[in-house]
Coordinates of C-alpha atoms in Angstrom, one line a residue:
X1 CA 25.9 -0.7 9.3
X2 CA 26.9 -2.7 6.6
X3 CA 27.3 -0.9 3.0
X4 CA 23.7 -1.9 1.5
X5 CA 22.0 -0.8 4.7
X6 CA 24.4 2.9 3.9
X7 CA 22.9 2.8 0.3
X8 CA 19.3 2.1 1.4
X9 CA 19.7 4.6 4.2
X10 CA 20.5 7.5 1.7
X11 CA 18.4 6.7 -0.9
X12 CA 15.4 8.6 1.2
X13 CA 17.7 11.3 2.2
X14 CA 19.2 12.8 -1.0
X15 CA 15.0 13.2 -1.1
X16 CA 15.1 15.1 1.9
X17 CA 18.2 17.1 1.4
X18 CA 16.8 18.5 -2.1
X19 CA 13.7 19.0 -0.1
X20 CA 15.9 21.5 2.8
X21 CA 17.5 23.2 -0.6
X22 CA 17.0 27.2 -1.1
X23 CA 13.7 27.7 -2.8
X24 CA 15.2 29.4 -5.7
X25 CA 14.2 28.0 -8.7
X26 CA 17.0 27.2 -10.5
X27 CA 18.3 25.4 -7.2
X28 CA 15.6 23.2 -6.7
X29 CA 15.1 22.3 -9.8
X30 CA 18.8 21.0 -10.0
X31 CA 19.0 19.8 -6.5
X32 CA 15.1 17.6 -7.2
X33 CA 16.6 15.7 -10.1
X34 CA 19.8 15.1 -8.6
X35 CA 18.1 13.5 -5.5
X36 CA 16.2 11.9 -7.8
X37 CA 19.3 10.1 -9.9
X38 CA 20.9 9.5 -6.8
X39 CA 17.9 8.0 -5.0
X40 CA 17.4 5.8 -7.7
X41 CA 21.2 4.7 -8.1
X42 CA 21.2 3.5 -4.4
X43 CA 17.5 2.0 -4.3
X44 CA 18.6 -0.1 -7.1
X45 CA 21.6 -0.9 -5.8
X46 CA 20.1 -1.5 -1.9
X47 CA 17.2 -3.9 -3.7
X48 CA 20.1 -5.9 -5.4
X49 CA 22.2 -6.5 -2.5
X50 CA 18.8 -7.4 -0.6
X51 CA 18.4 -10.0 -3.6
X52 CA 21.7 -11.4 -3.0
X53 CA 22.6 -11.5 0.5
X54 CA 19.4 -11.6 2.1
X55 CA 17.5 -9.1 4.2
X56 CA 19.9 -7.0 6.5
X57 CA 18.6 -4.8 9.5
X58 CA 21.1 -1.8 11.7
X59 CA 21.2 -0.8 14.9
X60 CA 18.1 0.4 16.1
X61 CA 18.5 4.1 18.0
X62 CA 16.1 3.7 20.5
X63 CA 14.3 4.2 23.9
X64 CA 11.8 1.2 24.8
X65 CA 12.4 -0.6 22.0
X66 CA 11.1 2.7 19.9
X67 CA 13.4 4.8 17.6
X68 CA 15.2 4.8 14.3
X69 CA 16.5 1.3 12.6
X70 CA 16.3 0.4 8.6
X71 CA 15.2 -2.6 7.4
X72 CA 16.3 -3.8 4.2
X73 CA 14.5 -6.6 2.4
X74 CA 12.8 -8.1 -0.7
X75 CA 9.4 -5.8 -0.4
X76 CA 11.1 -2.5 0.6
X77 CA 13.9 -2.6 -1.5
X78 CA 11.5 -3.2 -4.4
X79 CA 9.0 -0.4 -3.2
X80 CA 11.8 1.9 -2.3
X81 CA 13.0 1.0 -6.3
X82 CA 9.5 2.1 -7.8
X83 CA 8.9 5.1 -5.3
X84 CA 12.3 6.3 -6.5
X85 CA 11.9 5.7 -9.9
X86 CA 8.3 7.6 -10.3
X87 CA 9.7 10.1 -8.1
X88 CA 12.7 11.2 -10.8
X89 CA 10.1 11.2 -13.4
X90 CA 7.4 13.1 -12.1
X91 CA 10.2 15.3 -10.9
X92 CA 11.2 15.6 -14.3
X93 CA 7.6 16.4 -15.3
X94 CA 7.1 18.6 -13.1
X95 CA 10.1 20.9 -14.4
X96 CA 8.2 22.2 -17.5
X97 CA 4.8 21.5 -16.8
X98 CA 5.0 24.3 -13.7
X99 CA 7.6 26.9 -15.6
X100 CA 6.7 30.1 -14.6
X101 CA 5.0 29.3 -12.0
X102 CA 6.4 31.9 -9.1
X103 CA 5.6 28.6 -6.3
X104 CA 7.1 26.2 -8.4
X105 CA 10.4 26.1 -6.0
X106 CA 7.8 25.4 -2.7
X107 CA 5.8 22.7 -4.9
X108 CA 9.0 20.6 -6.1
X109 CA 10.2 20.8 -1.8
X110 CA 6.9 19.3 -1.1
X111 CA 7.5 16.9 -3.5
X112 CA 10.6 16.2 -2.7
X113 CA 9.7 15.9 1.4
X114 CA 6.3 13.5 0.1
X115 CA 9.2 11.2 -1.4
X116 CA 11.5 11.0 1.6
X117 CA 8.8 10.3 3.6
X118 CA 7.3 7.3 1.6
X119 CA 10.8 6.0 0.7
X120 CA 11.7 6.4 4.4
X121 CA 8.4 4.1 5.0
X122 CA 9.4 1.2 2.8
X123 CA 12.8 1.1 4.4
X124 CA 11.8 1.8 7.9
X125 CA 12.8 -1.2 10.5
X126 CA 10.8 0.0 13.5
X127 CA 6.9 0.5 14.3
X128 CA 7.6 4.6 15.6
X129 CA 9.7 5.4 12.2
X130 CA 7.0 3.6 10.6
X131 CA 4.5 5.3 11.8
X132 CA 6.3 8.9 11.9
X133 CA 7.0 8.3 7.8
X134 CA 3.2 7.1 7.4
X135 CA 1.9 10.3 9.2
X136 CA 4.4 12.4 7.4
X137 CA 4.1 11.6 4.0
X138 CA 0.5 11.8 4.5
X139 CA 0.4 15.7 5.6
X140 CA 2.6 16.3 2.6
X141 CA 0.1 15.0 0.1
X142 CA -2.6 17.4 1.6
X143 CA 0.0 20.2 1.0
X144 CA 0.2 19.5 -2.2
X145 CA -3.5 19.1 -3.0
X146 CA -4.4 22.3 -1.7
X147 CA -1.5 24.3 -3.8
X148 CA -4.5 25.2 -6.3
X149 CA -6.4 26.2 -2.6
X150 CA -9.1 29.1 -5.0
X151 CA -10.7 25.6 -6.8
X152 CA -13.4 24.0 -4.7
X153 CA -13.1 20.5 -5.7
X154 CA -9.5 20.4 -4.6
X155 CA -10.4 21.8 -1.2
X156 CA -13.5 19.4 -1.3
X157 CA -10.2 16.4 -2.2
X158 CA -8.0 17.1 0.6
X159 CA -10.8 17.9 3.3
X160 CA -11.8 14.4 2.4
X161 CA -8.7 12.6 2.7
X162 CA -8.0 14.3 5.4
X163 CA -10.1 12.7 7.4
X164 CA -10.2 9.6 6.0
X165 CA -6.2 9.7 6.4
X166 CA -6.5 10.7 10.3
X167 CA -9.0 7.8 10.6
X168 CA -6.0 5.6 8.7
X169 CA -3.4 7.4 11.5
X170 CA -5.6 6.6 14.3
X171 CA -5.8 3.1 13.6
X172 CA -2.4 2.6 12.8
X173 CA -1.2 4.0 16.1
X174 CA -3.3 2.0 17.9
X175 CA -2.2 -1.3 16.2
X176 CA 1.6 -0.2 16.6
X177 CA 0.5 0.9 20.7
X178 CA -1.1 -2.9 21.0
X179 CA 1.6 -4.6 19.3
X180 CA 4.5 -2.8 21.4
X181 CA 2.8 -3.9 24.9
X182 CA 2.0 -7.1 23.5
X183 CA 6.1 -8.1 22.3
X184 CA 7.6 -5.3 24.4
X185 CA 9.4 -4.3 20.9
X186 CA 9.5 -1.6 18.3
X187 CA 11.8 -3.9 16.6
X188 CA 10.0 -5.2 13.1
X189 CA 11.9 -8.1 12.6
X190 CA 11.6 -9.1 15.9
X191 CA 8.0 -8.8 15.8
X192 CA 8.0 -10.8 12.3
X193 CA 10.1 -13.4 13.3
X194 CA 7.4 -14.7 16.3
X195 CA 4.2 -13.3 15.1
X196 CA 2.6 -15.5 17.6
X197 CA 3.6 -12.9 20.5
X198 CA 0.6 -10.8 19.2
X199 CA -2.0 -13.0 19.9
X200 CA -5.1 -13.3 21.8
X201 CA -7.7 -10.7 21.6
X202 CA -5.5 -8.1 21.3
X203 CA -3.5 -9.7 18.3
X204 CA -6.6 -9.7 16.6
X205 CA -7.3 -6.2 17.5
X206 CA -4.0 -5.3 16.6
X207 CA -4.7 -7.0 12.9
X208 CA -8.1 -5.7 12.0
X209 CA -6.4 -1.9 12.9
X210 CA -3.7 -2.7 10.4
X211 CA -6.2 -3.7 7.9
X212 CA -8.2 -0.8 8.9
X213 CA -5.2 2.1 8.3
X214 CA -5.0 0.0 4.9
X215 CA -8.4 0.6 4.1
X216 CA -8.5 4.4 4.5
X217 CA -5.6 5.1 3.2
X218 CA -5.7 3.5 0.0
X219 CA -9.3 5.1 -0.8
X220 CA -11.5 2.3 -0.6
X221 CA -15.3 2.2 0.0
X222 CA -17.1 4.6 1.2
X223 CA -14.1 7.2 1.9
X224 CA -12.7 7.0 -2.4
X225 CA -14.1 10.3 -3.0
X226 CA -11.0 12.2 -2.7
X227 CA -9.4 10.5 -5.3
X228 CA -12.0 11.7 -8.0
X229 CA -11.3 15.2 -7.3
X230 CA -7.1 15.3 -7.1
X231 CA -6.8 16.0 -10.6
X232 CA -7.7 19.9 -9.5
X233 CA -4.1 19.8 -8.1
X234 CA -1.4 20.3 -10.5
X235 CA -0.4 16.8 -12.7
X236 CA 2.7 15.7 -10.9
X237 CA 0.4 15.3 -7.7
X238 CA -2.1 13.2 -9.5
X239 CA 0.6 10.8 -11.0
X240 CA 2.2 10.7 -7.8
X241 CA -0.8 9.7 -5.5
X242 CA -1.9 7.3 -8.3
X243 CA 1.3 5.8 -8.2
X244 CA 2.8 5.8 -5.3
X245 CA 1.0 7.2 -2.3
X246 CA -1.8 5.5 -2.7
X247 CA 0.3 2.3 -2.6
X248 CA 1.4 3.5 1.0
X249 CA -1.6 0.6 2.3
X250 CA -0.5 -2.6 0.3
X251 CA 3.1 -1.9 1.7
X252 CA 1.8 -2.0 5.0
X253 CA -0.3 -4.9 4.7
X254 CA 2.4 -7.1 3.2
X255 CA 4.8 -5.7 5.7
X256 CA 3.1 -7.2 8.5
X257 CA 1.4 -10.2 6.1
X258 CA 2.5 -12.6 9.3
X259 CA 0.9 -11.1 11.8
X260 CA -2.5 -10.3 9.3
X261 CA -2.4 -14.3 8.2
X262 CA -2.7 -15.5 11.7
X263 CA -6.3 -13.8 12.3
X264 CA -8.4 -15.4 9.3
X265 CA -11.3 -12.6 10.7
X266 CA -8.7 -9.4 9.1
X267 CA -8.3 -11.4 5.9
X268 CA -12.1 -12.3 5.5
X269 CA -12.7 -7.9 5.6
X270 CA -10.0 -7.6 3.2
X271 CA -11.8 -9.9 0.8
X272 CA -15.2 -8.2 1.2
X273 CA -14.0 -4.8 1.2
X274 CA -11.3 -5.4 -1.8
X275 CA -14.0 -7.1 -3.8
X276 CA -16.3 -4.7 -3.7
X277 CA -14.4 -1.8 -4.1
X278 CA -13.0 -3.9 -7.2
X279 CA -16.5 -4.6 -8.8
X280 CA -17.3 -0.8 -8.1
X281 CA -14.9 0.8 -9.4
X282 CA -14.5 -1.5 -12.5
X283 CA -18.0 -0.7 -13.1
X284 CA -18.5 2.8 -12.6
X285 CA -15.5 3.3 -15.1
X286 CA -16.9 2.1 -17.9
X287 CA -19.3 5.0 -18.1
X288 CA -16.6 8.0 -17.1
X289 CA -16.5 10.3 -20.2
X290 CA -13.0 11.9 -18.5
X291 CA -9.8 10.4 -18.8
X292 CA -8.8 11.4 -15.8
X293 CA -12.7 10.8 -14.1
X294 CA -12.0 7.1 -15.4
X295 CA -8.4 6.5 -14.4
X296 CA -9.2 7.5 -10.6
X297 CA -11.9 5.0 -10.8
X298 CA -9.5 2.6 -12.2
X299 CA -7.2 3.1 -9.4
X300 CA -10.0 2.6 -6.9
X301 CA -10.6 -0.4 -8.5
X302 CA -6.8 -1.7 -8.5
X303 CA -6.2 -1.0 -5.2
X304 CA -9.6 -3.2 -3.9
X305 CA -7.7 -6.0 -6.2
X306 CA -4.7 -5.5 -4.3
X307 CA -6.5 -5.7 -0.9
X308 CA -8.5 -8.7 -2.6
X309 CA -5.3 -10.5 -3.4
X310 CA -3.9 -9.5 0.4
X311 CA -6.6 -11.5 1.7
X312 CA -6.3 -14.5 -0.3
X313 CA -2.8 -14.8 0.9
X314 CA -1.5 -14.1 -2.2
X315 CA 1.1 -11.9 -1.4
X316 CA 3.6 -12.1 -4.4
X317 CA 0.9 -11.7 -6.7
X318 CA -0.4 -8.3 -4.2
X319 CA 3.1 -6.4 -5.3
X320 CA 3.6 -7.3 -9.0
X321 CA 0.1 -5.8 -8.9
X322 CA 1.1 -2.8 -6.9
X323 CA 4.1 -2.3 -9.2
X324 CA 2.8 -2.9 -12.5
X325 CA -0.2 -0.7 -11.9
X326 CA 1.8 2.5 -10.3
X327 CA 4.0 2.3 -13.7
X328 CA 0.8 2.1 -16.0
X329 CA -1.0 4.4 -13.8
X330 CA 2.0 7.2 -13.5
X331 CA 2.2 7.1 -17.3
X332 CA -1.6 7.3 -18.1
X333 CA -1.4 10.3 -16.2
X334 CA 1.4 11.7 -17.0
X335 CA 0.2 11.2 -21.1
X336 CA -3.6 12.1 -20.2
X337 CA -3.3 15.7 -21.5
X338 CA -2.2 14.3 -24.9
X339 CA -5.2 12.2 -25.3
X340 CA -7.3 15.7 -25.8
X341 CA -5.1 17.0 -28.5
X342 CA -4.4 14.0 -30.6
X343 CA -6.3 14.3 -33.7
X344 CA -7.8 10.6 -34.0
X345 CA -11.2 9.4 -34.9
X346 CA -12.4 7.8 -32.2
X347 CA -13.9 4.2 -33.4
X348 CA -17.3 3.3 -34.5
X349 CA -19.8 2.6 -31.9
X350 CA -20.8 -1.1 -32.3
X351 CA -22.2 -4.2 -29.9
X352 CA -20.4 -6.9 -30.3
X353 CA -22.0 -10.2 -32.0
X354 CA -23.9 -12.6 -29.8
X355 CA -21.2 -14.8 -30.4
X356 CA -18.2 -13.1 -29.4
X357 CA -19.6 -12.3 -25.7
X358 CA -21.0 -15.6 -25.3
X359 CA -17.1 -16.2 -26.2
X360 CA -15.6 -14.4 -23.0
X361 CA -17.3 -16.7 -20.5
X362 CA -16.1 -20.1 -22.6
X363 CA -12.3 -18.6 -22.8
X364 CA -12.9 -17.6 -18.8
X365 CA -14.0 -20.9 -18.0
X366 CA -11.5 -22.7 -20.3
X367 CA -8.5 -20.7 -18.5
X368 CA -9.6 -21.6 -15.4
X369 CA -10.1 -25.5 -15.8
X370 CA -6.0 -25.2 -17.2
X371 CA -4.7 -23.0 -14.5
X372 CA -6.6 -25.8 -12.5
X373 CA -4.4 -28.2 -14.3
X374 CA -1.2 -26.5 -13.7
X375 CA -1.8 -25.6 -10.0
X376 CA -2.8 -22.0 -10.5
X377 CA -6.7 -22.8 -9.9
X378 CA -9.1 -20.8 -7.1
X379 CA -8.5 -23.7 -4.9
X380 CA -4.7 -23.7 -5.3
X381 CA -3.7 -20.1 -5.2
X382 CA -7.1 -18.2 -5.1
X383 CA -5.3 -14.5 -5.1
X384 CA -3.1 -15.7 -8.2
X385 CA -5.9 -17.3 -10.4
X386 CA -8.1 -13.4 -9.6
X387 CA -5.2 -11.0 -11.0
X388 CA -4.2 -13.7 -13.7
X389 CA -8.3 -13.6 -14.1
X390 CA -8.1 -10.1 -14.8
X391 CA -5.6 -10.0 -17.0
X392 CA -6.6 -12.4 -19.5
X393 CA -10.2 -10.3 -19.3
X394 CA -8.5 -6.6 -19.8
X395 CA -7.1 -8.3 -23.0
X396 CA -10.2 -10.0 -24.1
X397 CA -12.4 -6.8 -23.3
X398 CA -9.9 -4.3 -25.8
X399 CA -9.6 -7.4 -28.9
X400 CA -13.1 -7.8 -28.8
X401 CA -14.3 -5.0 -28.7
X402 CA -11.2 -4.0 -31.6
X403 CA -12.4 -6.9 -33.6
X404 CA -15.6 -8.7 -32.4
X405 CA -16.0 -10.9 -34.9
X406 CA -12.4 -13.1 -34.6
X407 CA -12.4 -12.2 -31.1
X408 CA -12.1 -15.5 -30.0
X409 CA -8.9 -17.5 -31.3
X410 CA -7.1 -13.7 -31.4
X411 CA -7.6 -13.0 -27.4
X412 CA -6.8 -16.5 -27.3
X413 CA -3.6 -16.3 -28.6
X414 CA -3.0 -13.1 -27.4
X415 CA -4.3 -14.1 -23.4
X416 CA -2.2 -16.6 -23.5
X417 CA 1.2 -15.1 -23.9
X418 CA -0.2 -12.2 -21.5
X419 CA -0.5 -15.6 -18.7
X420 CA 2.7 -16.4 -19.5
X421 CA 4.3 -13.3 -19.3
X422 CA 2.1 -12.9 -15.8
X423 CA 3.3 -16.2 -14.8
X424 CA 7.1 -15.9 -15.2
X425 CA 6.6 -12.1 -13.2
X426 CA 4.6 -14.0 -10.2
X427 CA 7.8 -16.1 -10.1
X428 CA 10.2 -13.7 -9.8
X429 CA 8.4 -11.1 -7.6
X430 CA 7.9 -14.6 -5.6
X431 CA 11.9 -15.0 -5.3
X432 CA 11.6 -11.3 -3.4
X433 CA 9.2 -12.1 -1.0
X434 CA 10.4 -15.7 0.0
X435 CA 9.7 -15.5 3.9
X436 CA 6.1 -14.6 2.9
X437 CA 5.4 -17.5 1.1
X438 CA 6.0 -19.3 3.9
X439 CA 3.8 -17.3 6.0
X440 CA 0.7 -17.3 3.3
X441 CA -2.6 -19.0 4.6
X442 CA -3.5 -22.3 3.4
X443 CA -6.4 -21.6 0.3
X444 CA -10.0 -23.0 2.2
X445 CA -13.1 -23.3 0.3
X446 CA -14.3 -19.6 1.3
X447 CA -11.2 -18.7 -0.6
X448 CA -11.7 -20.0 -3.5
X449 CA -15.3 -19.8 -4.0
X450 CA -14.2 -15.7 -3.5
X451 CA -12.0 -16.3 -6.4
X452 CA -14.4 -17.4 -8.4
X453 CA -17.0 -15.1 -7.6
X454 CA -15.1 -12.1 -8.2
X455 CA -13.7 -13.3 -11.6
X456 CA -17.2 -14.6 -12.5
X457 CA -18.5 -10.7 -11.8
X458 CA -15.8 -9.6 -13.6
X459 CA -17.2 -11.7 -16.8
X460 CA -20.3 -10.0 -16.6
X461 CA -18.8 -6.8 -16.8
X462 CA -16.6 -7.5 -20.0
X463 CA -19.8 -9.1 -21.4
X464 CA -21.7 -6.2 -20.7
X465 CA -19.7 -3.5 -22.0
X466 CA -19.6 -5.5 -25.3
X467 CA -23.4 -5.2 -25.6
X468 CA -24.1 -1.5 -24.4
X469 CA -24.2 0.0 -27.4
X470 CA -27.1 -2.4 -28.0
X471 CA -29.1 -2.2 -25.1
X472 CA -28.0 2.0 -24.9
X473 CA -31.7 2.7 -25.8
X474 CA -33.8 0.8 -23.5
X475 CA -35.1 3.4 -20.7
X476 CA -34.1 1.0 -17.8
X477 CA -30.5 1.7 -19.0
X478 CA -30.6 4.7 -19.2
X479 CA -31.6 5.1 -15.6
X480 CA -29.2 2.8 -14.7
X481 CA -26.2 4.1 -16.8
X482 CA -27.0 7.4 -14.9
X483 CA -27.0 6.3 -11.3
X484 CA -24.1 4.6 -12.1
X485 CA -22.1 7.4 -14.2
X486 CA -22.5 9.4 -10.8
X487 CA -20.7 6.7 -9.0
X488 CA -24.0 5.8 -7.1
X489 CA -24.1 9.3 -5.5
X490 CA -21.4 8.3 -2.4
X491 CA -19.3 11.2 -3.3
X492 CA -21.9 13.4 -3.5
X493 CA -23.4 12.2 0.4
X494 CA -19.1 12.5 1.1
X495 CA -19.4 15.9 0.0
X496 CA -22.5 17.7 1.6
X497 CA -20.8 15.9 4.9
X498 CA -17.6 17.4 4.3
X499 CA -19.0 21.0 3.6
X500 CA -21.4 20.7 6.9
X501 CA -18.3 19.7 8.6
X502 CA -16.4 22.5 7.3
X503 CA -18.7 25.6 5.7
X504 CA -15.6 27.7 4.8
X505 CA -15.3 28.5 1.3
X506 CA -11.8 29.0 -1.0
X507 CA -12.1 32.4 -0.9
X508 CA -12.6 32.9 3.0
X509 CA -9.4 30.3 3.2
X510 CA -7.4 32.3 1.0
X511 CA -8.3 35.2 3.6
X512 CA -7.7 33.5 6.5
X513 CA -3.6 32.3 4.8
X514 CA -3.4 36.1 4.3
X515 CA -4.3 36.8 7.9

């Protein structure tokens, strides 16, 4: 192997190795942030040559065409960068936020194996390491959720995405099984390079799984519930699913974009399932009272954008979204517990005027005729114009509601260097993924009229936050405001199915570990 391909290699194993350390506490803790400074030295390092040079690929240890090879590229060079970099800091965190603790040393090697594993996955150059790294980093995360096994709602979290993570592991293995018989290789850049081997019924098969192990794993409708209830685990875990885990099923979609963008039927159910996850989650959070209540909901709703922008073909825009949210998202929860503490006055309840709502669909409508104008429209790059969408929304929602009565020319001012800071990202996250551009699905008319739709629903809900405090009172709302403050009862159905499926409570499990 060439030297970038030795960097890249490492990078998961100095995870690994601080994982295998002695669980004595002062060992681990040194050995955790080492990995982590040296994990991050060589990601960075790995995703620069990658840059450079060009994607480079070793020797593949193998039997049928199944084995060990990494792959290093664009997309997992920058995911292996951002996996490495939460990784030191919620390491970091981790250090004083368990001291004490007599299993801190155990949770910091779970940590430390749940990195590995998901670093391993972004460099991974074959379908069975792949798969082995998607199954393993997954088992780790349930570890970790259940190290606070005596509090319900974390048993409740991991039973949950237990199973929706074995339904995500059944369907990837199935994909990967239809995939191998249908190119007679384990190879992934064989099987990117003539996508059209998997085709037929079987390619489409094969693509709908894929989107499928996506959809599970990155807790979209109906199986989200687990992700409301992690916050029982300790606070590293929580930043780290938010952040990174969760993240595990845009990886794999954009991994295998060329194979997803010849079966228009797997992007049309990434669309739907994205969007409504989006629009659900974006509206349930708006009436969580908890932080961290809201910010799993957020997540949810991030991750059906993600899937949204997946389907559009708008693959660029899918990982500046993945890595601009796991950095805001690993920091809101990381800086959650301050929010309770700070001695603020939280602001004035007030509706905003008639005239500043009626403002958020003009400025929505006027940014779309210019992205029109400059080739960013819903026609032109559907997934593009919905995360630029909701970004010039996200800042029109906190100025008017700061300031509703110049909330016009001030989000207008402000929006538009926000578009132009999202603009000049798009292009450079763009330069990393340059043979997926090529591979992206001409926008159609269903496209774009999705595009539209979504940030046309996303409109209404800016405009409708504004004018709650108004319409707070009226009875209908408050029937409303309930069903949906309890996230229209799924969770609840998710849990009385969960404890049917498993009646055992925390206490009899605590019995059965001493056993």
């Amino acid at each position: 192997m060439t030297w970038p391909l030795w960097f890249a290699a490492t990078a998961p194993l100095a995870y690994l190795a601080a994982a295998l350390a002695p669980e004595r506490p002062f060992a681990i803790l040194v050995t955790s942030r080492l990995a982590g400074w040296i994990s991050l030295a060589l990601s960075v390092l790995a995703l620069a040559s990658a840059v450079a040079t060009g994607p480079a690929v070793s020797p593949t240890l193998a039997q049928a065409g199944l084995g060990l090879a990494v792959r290093l590229d664009g997309l997992g060079g920058a995911f292996c960068v951002l996996i490495a970099f939460v990784g030191l800091v919620v390491v970091t965190y981790s250090r004083n936020y368990l001291a004490g603790d007599p299993r801190h040393g155990g949770f910091v090697r779970d940590l430390c194996l749940t990195l590995a594993f998901v670093e391993g996955l972004a460099l991974s150059g074959n379908l069975a390491l792949t798969a082995g790294c998607w199954i393993g980093a997954s088992l780790c995360v349930n570890r970790l959720l259940l190290f606070r096994a005596d509090r319900q709602a974390a048993v409740l979290a991991a039973r949950k995405r237990f199973v929706a993570c074995r339904l995500s592991d059944i369907s990837l293995l199935i994909a990967f099984a239809l995939i191998w018989r249908a190119t007679g290789a384990g190879d992934i850049g064989e099987i990117l390079a003539k996508p059209g081997l998997v085709a037929g019924s079987s390619g489409a098969a094969a693509a709908a799984l894929l989107a499928l192990a996506a959809i599970f794993g990155s807790a979209q409708l109906p199986f989200h519930g687990w992700l409301l209830e992690v916050m029982e685990a300790p606070t590293p875990v929580s930043a780290l699913l938010h952040a990174g885990v969760v993240n595990a099923g845009g990886f794999l979609l954009l991994r295998f974009a060329p194979l997803l963008a010849m079966h228009p039927a797997t992007l049309h159910l990434l669309v739907g399932i994205g969007a409504i996850t989006a629009l659900f989650g974006s509206l349930v959070m708006l009436t969580q009272t908890s932080v961290k209540v809201a910010l799993a909901y957020s997540t949810i709703a991030q991750m059906g954008f993600m899937l949204l922008e997946c389907g559009l073909g708008a693959f660029a825009a899918a990982l500046l979204h993945i890595v601009a949210h796991a950095l805001y998202k690993a920091h809101a929860f990381l800086s959650a517990g301050g929010a309770a503490s700070a001695k603020t006055t939280p602001p004035p309840s007030h509706s905003a005027s008639a005239g500043a709502i009626l403002a958020v669909p003009v400025l929505t409508l006027c940014a779309g005729v210019l992205a029109s104008a400059v080739g960013w429209g819903p026609f032109q790059q559907p997934g593009a114009f919905v995360l630029g969408g909701v970004v010039l929304l996200g800042v029109v929602r906190v100025l008017g509601g700061a300031r509703p009565a110049s909330a016009l020319p001030l989000a207008a001012g402000v929006g538009a260097l926000a578009l132009s800071a999202y603009g000049a990202s798009h292009w450079i996250f763009a330069r990393l993924l340059p043979d997926l551009a090529a591979s992206a699905p001409n926008p159609d008319a269903p496209a774009g009229a999705a595009a539209i739709a979504v940030v046309a629903a996303m409109t209404g809900l800016v405009c409708l936050q504004l004018s709650l405090p108004r319409a707070s009172g009226a009875p209908a709302w408050a029937r409303a405001y309930a069903l949906a403050a309890n996230g229209f009862y799924l969770n609840t159905l998710a849990n009385r199915w969960v404890l049917r499926l498993w009646p055992t409570s925390p206490i009899q499990l605590r019995q059965e570990g001493a056993a």
